[in-house]
Short mmCIF file of C-alpha atoms and ligand atoms in Angstrom, two decimals:
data_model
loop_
_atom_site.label_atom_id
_atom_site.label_comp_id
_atom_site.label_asym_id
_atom_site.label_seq_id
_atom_site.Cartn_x
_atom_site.Cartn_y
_atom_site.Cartn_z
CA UNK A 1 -25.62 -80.65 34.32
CA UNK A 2 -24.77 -77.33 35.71
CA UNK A 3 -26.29 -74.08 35.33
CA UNK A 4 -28.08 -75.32 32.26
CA UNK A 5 -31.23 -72.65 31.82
CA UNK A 6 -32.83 -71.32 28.98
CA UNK A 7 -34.01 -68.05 29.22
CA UNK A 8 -37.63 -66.73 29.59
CA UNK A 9 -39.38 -66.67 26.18
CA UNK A 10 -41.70 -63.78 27.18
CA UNK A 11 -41.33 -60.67 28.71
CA UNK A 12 -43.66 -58.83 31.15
CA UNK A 13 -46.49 -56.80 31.07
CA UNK A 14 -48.08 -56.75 34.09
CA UNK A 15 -46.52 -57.40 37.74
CA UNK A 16 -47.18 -58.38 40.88
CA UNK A 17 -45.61 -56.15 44.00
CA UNK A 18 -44.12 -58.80 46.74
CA UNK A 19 -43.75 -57.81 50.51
CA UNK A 20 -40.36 -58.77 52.01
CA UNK A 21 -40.87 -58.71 55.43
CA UNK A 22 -38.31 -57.81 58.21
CA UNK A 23 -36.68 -61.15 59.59
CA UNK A 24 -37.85 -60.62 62.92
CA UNK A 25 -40.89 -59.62 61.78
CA UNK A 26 -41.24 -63.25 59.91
CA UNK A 27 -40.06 -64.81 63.32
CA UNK A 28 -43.20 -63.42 64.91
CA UNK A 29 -45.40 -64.46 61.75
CA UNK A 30 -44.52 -67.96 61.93
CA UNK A 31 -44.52 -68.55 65.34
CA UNK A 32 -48.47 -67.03 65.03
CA UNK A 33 -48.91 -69.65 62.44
CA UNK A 34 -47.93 -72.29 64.95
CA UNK A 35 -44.84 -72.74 62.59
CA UNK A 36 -47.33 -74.44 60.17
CA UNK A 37 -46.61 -72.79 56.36
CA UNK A 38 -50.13 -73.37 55.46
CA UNK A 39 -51.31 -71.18 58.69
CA UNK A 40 -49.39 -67.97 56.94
CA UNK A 41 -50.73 -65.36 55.53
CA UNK A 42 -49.59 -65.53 51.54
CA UNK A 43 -49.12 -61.61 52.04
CA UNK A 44 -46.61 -62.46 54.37
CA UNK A 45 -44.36 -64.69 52.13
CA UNK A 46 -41.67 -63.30 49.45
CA UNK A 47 -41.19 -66.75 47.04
CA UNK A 48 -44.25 -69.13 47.45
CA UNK A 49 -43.34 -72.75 46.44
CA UNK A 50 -45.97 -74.34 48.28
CA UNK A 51 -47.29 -75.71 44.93
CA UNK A 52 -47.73 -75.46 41.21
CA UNK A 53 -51.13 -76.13 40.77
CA UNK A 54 -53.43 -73.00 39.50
CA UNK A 55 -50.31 -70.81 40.54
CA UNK A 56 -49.27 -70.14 37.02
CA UNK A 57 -49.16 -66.80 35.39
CA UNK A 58 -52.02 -66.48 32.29
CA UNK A 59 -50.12 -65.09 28.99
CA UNK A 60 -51.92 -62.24 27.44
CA UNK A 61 -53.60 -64.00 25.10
CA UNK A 62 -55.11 -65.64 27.95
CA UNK A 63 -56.18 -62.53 29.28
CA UNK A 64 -58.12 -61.67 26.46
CA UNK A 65 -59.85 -64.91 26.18
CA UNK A 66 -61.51 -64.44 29.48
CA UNK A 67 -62.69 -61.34 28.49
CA UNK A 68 -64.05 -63.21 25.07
CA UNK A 69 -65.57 -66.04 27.55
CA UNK A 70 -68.92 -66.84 26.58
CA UNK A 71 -71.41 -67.53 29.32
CA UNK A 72 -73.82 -68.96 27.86
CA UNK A 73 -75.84 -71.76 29.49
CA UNK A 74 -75.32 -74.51 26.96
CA UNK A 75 -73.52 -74.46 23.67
CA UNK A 76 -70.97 -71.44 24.58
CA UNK A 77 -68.34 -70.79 21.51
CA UNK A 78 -65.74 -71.55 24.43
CA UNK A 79 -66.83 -74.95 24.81
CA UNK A 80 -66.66 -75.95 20.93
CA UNK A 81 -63.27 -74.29 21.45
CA UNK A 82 -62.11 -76.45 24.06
CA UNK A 83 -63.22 -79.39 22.38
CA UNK A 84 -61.31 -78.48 19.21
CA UNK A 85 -58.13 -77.98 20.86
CA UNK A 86 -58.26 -81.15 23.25
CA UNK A 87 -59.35 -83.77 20.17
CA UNK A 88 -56.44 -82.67 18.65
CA UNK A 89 -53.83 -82.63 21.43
CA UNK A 90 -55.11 -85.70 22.73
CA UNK A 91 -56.54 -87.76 19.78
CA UNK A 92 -59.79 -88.81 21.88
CA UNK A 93 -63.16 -88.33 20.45
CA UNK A 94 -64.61 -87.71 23.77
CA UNK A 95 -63.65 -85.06 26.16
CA UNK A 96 -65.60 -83.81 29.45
CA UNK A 97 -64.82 -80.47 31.31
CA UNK A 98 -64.62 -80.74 34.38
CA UNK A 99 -63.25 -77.88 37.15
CA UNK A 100 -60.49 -79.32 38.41
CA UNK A 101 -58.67 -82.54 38.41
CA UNK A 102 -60.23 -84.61 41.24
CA UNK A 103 -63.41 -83.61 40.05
CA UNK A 104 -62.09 -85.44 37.17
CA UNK A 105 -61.88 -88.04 39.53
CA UNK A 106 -64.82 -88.05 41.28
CA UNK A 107 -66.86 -88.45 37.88
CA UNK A 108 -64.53 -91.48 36.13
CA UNK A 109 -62.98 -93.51 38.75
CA UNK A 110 -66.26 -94.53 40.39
CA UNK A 111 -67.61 -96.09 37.08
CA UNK A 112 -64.39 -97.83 36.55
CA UNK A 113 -64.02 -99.38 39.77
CA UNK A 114 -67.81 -100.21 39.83
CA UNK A 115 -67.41 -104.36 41.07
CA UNK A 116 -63.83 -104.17 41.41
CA UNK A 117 -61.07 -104.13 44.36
CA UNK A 118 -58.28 -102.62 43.20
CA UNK A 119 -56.38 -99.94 41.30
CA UNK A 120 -52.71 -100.06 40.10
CA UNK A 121 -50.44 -97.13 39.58
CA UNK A 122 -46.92 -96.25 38.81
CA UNK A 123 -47.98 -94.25 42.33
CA UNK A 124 -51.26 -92.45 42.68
CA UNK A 125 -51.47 -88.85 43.64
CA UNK A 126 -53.34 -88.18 47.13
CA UNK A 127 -56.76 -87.32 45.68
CA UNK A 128 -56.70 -90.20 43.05
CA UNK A 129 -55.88 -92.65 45.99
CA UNK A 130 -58.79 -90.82 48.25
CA UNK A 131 -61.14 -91.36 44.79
CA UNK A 132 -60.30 -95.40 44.72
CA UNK A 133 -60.87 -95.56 48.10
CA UNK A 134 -64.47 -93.24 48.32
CA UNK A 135 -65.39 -95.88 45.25
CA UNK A 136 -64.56 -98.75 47.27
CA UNK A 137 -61.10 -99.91 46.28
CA UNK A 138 -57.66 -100.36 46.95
CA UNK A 139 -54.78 -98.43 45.42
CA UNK A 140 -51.48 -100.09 45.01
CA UNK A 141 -48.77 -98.06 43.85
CA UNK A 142 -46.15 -100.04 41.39
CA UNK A 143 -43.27 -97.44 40.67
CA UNK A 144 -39.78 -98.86 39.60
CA UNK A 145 -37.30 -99.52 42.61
CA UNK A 146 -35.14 -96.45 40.84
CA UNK A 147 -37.47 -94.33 42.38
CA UNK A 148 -36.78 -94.93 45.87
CA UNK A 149 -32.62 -94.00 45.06
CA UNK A 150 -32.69 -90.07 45.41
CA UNK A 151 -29.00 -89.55 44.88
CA UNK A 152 -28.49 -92.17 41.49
CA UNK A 153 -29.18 -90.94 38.18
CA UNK A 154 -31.94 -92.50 36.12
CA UNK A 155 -33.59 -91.30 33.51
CA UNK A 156 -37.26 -92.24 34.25
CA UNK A 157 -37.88 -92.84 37.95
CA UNK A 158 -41.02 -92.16 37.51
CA UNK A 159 -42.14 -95.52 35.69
CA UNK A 160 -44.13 -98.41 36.29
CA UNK A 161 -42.58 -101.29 37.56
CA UNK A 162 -44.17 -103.87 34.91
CA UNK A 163 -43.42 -106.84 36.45
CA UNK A 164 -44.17 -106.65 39.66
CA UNK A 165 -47.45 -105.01 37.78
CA UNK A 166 -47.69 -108.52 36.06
CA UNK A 167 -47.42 -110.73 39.46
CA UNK A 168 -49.93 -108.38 41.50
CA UNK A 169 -52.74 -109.18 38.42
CA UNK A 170 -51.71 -112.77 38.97
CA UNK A 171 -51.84 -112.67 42.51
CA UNK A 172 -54.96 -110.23 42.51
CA UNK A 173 -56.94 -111.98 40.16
CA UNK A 174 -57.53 -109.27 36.33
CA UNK A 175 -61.44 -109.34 36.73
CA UNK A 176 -60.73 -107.85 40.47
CA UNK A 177 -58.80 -104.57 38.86
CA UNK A 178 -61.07 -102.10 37.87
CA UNK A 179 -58.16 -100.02 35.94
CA UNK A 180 -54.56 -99.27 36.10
CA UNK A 181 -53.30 -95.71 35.96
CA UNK A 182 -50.35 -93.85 34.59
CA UNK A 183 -49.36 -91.12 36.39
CA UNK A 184 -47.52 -88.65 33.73
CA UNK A 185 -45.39 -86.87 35.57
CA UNK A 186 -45.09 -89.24 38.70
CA UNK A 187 -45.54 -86.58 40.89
CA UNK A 188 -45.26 -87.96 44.04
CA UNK A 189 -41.93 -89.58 43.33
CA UNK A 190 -40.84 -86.01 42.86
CA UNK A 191 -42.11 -85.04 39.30
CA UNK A 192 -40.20 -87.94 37.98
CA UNK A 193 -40.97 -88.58 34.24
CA UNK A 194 -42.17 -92.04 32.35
CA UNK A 195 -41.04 -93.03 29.16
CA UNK A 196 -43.14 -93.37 26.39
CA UNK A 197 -42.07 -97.36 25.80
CA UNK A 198 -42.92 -97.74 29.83
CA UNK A 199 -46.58 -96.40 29.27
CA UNK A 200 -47.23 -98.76 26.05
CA UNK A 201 -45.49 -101.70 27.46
CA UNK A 202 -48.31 -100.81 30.70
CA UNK A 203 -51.05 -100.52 28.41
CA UNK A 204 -50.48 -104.13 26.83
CA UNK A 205 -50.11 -105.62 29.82
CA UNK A 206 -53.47 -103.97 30.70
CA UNK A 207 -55.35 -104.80 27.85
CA UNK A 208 -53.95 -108.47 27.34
CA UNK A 209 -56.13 -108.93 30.84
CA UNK A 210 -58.68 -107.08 29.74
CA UNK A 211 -58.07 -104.06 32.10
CA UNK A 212 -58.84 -100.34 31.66
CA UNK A 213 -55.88 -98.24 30.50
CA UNK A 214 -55.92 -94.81 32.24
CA UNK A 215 -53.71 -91.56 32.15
CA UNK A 216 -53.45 -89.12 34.94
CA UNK A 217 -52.37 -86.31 32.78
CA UNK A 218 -52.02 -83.44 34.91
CA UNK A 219 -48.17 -82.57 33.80
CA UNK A 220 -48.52 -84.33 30.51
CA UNK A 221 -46.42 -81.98 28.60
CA UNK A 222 -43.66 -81.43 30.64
CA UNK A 223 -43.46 -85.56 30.52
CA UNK A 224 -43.35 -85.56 26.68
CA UNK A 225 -40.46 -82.74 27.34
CA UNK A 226 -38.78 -84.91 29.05
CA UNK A 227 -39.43 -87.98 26.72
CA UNK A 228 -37.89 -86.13 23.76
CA UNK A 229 -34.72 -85.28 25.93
CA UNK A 230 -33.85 -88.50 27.56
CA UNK A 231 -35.63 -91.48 24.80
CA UNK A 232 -33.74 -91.65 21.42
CA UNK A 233 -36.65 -92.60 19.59
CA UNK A 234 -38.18 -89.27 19.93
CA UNK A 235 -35.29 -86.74 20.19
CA UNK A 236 -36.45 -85.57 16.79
CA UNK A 237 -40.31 -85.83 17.35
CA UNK A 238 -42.19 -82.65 18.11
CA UNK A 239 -43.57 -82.06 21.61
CA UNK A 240 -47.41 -82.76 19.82
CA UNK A 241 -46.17 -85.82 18.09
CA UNK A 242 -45.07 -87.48 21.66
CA UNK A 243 -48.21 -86.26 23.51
CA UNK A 244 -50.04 -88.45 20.53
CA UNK A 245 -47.87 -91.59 21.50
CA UNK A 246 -48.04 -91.23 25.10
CA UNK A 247 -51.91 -91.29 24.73
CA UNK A 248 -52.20 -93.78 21.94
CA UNK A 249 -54.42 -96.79 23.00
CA UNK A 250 -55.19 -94.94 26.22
CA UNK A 251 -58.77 -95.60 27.01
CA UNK A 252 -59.39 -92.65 29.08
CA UNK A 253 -57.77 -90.04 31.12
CA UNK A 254 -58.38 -87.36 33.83
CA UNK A 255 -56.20 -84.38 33.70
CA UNK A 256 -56.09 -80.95 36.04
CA UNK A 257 -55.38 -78.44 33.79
CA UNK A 258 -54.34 -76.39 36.65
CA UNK A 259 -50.79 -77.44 36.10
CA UNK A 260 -49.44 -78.08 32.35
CA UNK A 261 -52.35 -76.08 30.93
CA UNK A 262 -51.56 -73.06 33.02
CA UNK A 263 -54.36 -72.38 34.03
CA UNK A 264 -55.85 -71.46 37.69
CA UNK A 265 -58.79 -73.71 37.80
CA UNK A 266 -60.08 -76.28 35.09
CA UNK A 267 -59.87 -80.02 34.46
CA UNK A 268 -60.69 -82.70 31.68
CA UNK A 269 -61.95 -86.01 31.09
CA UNK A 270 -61.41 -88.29 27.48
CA UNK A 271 -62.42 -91.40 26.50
CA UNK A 272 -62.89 -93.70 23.34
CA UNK A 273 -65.62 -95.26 24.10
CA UNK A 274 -69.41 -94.23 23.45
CA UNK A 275 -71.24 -95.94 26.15
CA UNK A 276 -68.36 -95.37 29.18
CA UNK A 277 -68.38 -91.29 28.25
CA UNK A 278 -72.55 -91.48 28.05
CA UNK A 279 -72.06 -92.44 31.67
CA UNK A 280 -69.25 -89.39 32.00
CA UNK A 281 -71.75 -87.05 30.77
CA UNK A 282 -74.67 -88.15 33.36
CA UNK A 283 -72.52 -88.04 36.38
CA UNK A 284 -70.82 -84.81 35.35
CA UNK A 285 -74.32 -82.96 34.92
CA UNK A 286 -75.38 -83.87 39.02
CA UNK A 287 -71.84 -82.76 39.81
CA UNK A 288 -70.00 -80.37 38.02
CA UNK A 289 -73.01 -79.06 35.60
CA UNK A 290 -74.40 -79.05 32.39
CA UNK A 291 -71.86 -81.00 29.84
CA UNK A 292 -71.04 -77.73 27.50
CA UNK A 293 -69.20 -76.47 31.16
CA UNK A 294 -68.78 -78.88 33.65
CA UNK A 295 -68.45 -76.59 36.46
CA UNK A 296 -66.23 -73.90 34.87
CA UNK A 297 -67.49 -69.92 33.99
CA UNK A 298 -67.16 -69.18 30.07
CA UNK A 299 -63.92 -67.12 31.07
CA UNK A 300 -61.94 -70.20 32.69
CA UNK A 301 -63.08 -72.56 29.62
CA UNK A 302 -61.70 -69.62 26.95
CA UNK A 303 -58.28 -69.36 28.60
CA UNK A 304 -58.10 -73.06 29.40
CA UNK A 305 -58.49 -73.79 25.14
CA UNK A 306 -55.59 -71.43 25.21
CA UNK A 307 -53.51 -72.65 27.58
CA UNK A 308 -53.69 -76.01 26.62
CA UNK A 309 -51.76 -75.08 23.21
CA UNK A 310 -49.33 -72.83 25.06
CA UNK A 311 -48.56 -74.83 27.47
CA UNK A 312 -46.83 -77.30 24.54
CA UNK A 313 -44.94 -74.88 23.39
CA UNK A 314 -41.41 -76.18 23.37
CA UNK A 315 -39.72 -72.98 23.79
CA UNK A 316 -41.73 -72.83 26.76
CA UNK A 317 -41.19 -76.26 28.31
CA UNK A 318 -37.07 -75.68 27.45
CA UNK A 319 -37.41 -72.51 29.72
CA UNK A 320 -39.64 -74.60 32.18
CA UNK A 321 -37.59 -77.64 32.86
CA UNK A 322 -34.17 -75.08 32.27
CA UNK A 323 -35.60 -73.03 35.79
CA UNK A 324 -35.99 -76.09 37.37
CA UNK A 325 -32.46 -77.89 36.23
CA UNK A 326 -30.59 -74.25 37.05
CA UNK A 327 -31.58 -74.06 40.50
CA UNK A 328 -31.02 -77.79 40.80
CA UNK A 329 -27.77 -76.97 39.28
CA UNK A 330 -27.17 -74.55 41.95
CA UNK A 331 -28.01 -76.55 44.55
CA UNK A 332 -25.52 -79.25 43.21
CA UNK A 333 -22.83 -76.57 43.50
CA UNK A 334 -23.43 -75.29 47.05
CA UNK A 335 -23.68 -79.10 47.89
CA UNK A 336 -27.27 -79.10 48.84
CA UNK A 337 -28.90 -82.54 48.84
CA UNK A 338 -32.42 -82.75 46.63
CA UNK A 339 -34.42 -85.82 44.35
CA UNK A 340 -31.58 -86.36 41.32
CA UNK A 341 -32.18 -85.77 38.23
CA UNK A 342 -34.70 -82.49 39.28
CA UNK A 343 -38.43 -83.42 38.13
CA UNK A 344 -40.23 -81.49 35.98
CA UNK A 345 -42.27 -79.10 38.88
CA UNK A 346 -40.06 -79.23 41.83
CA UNK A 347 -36.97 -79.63 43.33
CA UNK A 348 -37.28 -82.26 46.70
CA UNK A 349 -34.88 -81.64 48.92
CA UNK A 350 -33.72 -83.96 50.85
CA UNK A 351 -33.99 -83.11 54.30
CA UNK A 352 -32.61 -86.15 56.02
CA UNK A 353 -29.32 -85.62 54.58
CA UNK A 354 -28.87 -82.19 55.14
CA UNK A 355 -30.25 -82.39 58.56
CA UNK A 356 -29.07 -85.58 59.85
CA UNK A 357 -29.17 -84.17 63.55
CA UNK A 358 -33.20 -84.25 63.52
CA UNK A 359 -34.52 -87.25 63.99
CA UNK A 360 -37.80 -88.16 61.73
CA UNK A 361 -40.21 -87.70 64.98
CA UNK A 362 -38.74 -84.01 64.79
CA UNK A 363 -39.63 -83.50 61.75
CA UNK A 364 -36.68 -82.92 59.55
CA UNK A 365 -38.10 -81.31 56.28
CA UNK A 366 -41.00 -79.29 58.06
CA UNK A 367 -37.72 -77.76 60.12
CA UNK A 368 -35.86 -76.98 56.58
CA UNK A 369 -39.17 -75.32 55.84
CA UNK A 370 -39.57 -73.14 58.55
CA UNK A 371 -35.79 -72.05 58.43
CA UNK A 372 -36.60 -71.46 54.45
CA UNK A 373 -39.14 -68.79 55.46
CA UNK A 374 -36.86 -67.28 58.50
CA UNK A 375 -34.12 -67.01 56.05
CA UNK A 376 -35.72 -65.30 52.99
CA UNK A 377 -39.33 -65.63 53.28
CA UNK A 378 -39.89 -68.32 51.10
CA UNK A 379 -42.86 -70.99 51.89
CA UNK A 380 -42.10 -74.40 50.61
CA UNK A 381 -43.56 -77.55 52.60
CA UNK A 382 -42.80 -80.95 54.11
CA UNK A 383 -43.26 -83.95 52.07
CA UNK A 384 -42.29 -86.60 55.38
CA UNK A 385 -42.68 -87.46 58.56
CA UNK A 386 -44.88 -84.52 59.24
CA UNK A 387 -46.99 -84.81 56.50
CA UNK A 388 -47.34 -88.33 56.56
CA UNK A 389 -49.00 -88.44 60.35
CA UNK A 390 -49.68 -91.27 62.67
CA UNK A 391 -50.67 -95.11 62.68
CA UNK A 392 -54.57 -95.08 62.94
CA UNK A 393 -54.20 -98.29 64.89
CA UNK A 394 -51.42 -97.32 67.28
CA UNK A 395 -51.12 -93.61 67.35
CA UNK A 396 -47.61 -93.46 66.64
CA UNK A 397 -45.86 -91.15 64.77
CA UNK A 398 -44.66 -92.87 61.21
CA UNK A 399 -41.62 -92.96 59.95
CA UNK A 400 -41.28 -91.47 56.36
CA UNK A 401 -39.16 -93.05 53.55
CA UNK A 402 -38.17 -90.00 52.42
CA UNK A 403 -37.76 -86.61 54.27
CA UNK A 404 -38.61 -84.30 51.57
CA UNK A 405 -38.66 -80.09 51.34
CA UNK A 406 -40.70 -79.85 48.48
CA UNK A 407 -39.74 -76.27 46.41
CA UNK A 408 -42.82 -76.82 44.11
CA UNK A 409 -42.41 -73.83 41.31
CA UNK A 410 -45.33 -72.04 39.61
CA UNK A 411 -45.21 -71.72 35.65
CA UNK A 412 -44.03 -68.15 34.31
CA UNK A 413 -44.14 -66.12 37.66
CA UNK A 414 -40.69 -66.00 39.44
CA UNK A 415 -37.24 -64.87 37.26
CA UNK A 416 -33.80 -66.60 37.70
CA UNK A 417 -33.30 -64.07 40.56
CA UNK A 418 -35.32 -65.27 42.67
CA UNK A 419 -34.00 -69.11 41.73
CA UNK A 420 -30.80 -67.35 42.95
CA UNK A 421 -32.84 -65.55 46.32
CA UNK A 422 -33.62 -69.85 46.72
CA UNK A 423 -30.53 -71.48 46.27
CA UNK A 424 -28.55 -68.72 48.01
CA UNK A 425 -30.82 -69.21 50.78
CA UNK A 426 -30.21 -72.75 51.19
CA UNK A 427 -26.36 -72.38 50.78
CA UNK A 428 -26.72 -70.24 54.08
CA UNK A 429 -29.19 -72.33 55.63
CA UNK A 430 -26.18 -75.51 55.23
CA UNK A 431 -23.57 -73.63 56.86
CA UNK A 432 -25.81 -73.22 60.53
CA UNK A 433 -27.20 -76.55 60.12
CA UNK A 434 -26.23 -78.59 62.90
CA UNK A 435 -27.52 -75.30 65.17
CA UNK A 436 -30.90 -75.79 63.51
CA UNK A 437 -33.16 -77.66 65.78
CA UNK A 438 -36.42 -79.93 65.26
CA UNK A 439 -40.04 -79.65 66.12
CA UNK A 440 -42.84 -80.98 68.37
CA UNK A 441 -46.63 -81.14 67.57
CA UNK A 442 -48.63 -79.11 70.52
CA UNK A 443 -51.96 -79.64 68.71
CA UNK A 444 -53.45 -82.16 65.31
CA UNK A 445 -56.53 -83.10 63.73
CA UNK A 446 -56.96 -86.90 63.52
CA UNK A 447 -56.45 -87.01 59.82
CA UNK A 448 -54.36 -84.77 57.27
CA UNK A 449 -52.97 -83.19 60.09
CA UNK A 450 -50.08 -81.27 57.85
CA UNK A 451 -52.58 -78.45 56.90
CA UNK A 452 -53.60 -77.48 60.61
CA UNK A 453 -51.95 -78.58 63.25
CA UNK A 454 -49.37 -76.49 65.54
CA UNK A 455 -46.04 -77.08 66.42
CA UNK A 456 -43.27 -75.21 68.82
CA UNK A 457 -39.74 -76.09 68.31
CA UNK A 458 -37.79 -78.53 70.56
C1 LIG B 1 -52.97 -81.96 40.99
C2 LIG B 1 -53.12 -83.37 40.63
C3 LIG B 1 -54.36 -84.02 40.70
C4 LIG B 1 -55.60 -83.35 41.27
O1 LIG B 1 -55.94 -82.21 40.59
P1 LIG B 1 -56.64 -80.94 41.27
O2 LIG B 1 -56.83 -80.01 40.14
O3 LIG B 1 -55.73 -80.42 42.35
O4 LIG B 1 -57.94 -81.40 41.85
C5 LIG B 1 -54.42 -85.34 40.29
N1 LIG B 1 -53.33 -85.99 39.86
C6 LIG B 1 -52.13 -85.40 39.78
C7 LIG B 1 -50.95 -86.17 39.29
C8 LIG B 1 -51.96 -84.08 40.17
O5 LIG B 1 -50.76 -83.51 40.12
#
């Protein structure tokens, strides 16, 4: 798997100008920022791979639609548009805009949990878990074992595990599990994909108890990607055809289109049923707005109908997952550790192994981070130790199960150069590493500490 890329399948019409800072001038910068990423000016940074979500470049059709957006009140062409295009892709009769995906969240999961205890997922992102929780109930995440193996090869690591799924509904009780939810990609085991026989064997587990079938869909299309690469039965299908079989029998989903619908803020909602979307619809008009927007101007709806249809474009996903498997591919050469196979947003890597020296209450990947910035001024973050904080009973620092530098890259806005300005800077970073030293927290919040507090190095 090396070096495999396919080339960009656009070319560019407008750019961006990037400030590359003076190393010694980013050693004062991040020292200000209490060697916290988030605390840095984006100005400041050269490559930002803090995260994919709304970072995506719009296409110029895209740009036009937001100049067609229409802002009317109720009724706008832009929301018959959206409609149009998500019936299709998704093969619901019912879809909701919403403005981003945990708004998505905020509307559904509360209705489905009403009375119950518990949701399942292959693993539930951090807002979906925060949404069970605000609605009263647990979230257990279910992902295969596979998942936990960074350096094996599997082809879906991101599945559910269906029979431990099977002995927690016996164990939990089915009438005490408001809904179970497939996360398409499984983000947080690294943008790991599902299989398409994985989500329908899920779904008939679900509905032979009589449980609610959900799909978190925010990387939907890079899954079905995926899907036709790696499952036989679809290597011939077309990228709409699997997107209709990964959602067939689904009874509802919440997507944020802020990732495969490259878009920078937006979000959906679908359902089957009548009487579960009339209760959608009420809950989305005291939130989000009136039901023909859902908390979204004219010119976000217009480019999200767009987007949705480019972003299924399989000339485009090819060039997607090729960035992501040619700077994986580098990183394989120059013998840098990461998540194998790459996902299909980010390349994890993995910290612990390349800096064995630092000890998890040192914060191995948030050190990899701040040495990514000193090197080339590139912002990725820690998904570990750091990020994962202290006991609330005891206090003490946790210890991760994985020590993660998550490279998270946005859709159509950095070239294979600066994949190269990445992996080269990691190949350096290697060679000092057992000079590179860990980190200390001086000052944190009580909870989701990773976003402010300060550090100082050892
Ligand atoms: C991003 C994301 C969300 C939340 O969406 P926002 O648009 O950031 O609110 C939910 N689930 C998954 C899998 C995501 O990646």
């Amino acid at each position: 798997m090396k070096n495999i890329y396919f080339p960009e399948p656009f070319r560019i019409k407008s750019v961006e100008p990037l400030t590359i800072l003076k190393r010694e001038e980013r050693e004062k910068k991040i020292e200000k920022a209490g060697y916290n990423v988030f605390a840095l000016a984006a100005s400041d940074v050269y490559i930002d791979l803090l995260t994919d979500s709304g970072t995506g470049a719009m296409s110029s059709q895209q740009w036009a639609g937001v100049m067609l957006g229409d802002e009317s009140y109720a009724g706008a062409d832009c929301y018959y548009k959206v409609q149009d295009s998500a019936k299709k892709i998704f093969d619901m009769p019912y879809i909701q805009l919403v403005h981003q995906g945990r708004a998505a969240e905020k509307v559904l999961l509360p209705i489905l949990l009403s009375g119950k205890k518990y949701a399942i997922s292959n693993m539930h992102f951090d807002t979906t878990r925060a949404h069970v929780e605000l609605a009263g109930a647990r979230a257990i995440d279910c992902v295969v074992p596979q998942a936990l193996d960074t350096t094996t090869y599997y082809d879906f690591k991101g599945n559910m595990d269906c029979e431990r799924l099977e002995r927690y509904i016996d164990e939990l009780g089915a009438e005490n599990i408001g809904v179970i939810i497939m996360t398409i990609t499984n983000n947080s085991a690294g943008g790991q994909p599902v299989s398409v026989e994985n989500i329908r064997k899920t779904r008939e587990i679900a509905h032979k108890h009589g449980i609610k079938f959900m799909i978190d869909a925010a990387r939907y299309a890079e899954n079905s990607y995926f899907v036709k690469q790696r499952e036989r039965e679809f290597a011939d299908s077309t990228i709409a055809d699997i997107v209709k079989a990964t959602f067939e029998g689904a009874d509802c989903f919440t997507m944020s289109a802020k990732k495969d619908a490259i878009v920078n803020m937006g979000g959906l909602i679908g359902c089957r049923d009548s009487e579960l979307f009339e209760l959608i619809k009420q809950r989305t008009i005291s939130f989000e707005g009136f039901i023909t927007y859902g908390g979204m101007s004219g010119r976000d709806i217009e480019a999200l109908a767009q987007g949705l249809n480019e972003g299924l474009d399989e000339n485009y996903l090819k060039y997607r997952i090729g960035q992501m498997e040619y700077l994986a591919g580098r990183l394989e050469e120059g013998g840098i550790p990461f998540q194998s196979p790459v996902g299909g947003h980010a390349v994890f890597v993995d910290a612990k192994k390349l800096l064995p020296h630092i000890p998890y209450y040192e914060f191995p990947a948030q050190a990899l981070a701040i040495e990514l910035y000193l090197e080339a001024g590139i912002r990725a973050c820690d998904i570990g130790s750091f990020m994962l904080g202290n006991d609330p009973d005891t206090g003490k620092q946790l210890k991760a199960d994985f020590e993660f530098t998550r490279l998270a890259v946005p859709r159509r806005v950095y070239t294979q150069s600066h994949l190269d300005v990445i992996a080269d800077a990691l190949i350096n970073i290697k060679e000092r590493a057992a000079k590179i030293k860990g980190y200390r927290i001086v000052e944190e919040p009580p909870i989701l500490r990773h976003f402010t507090a300060k550090l100082a190095p050892v």
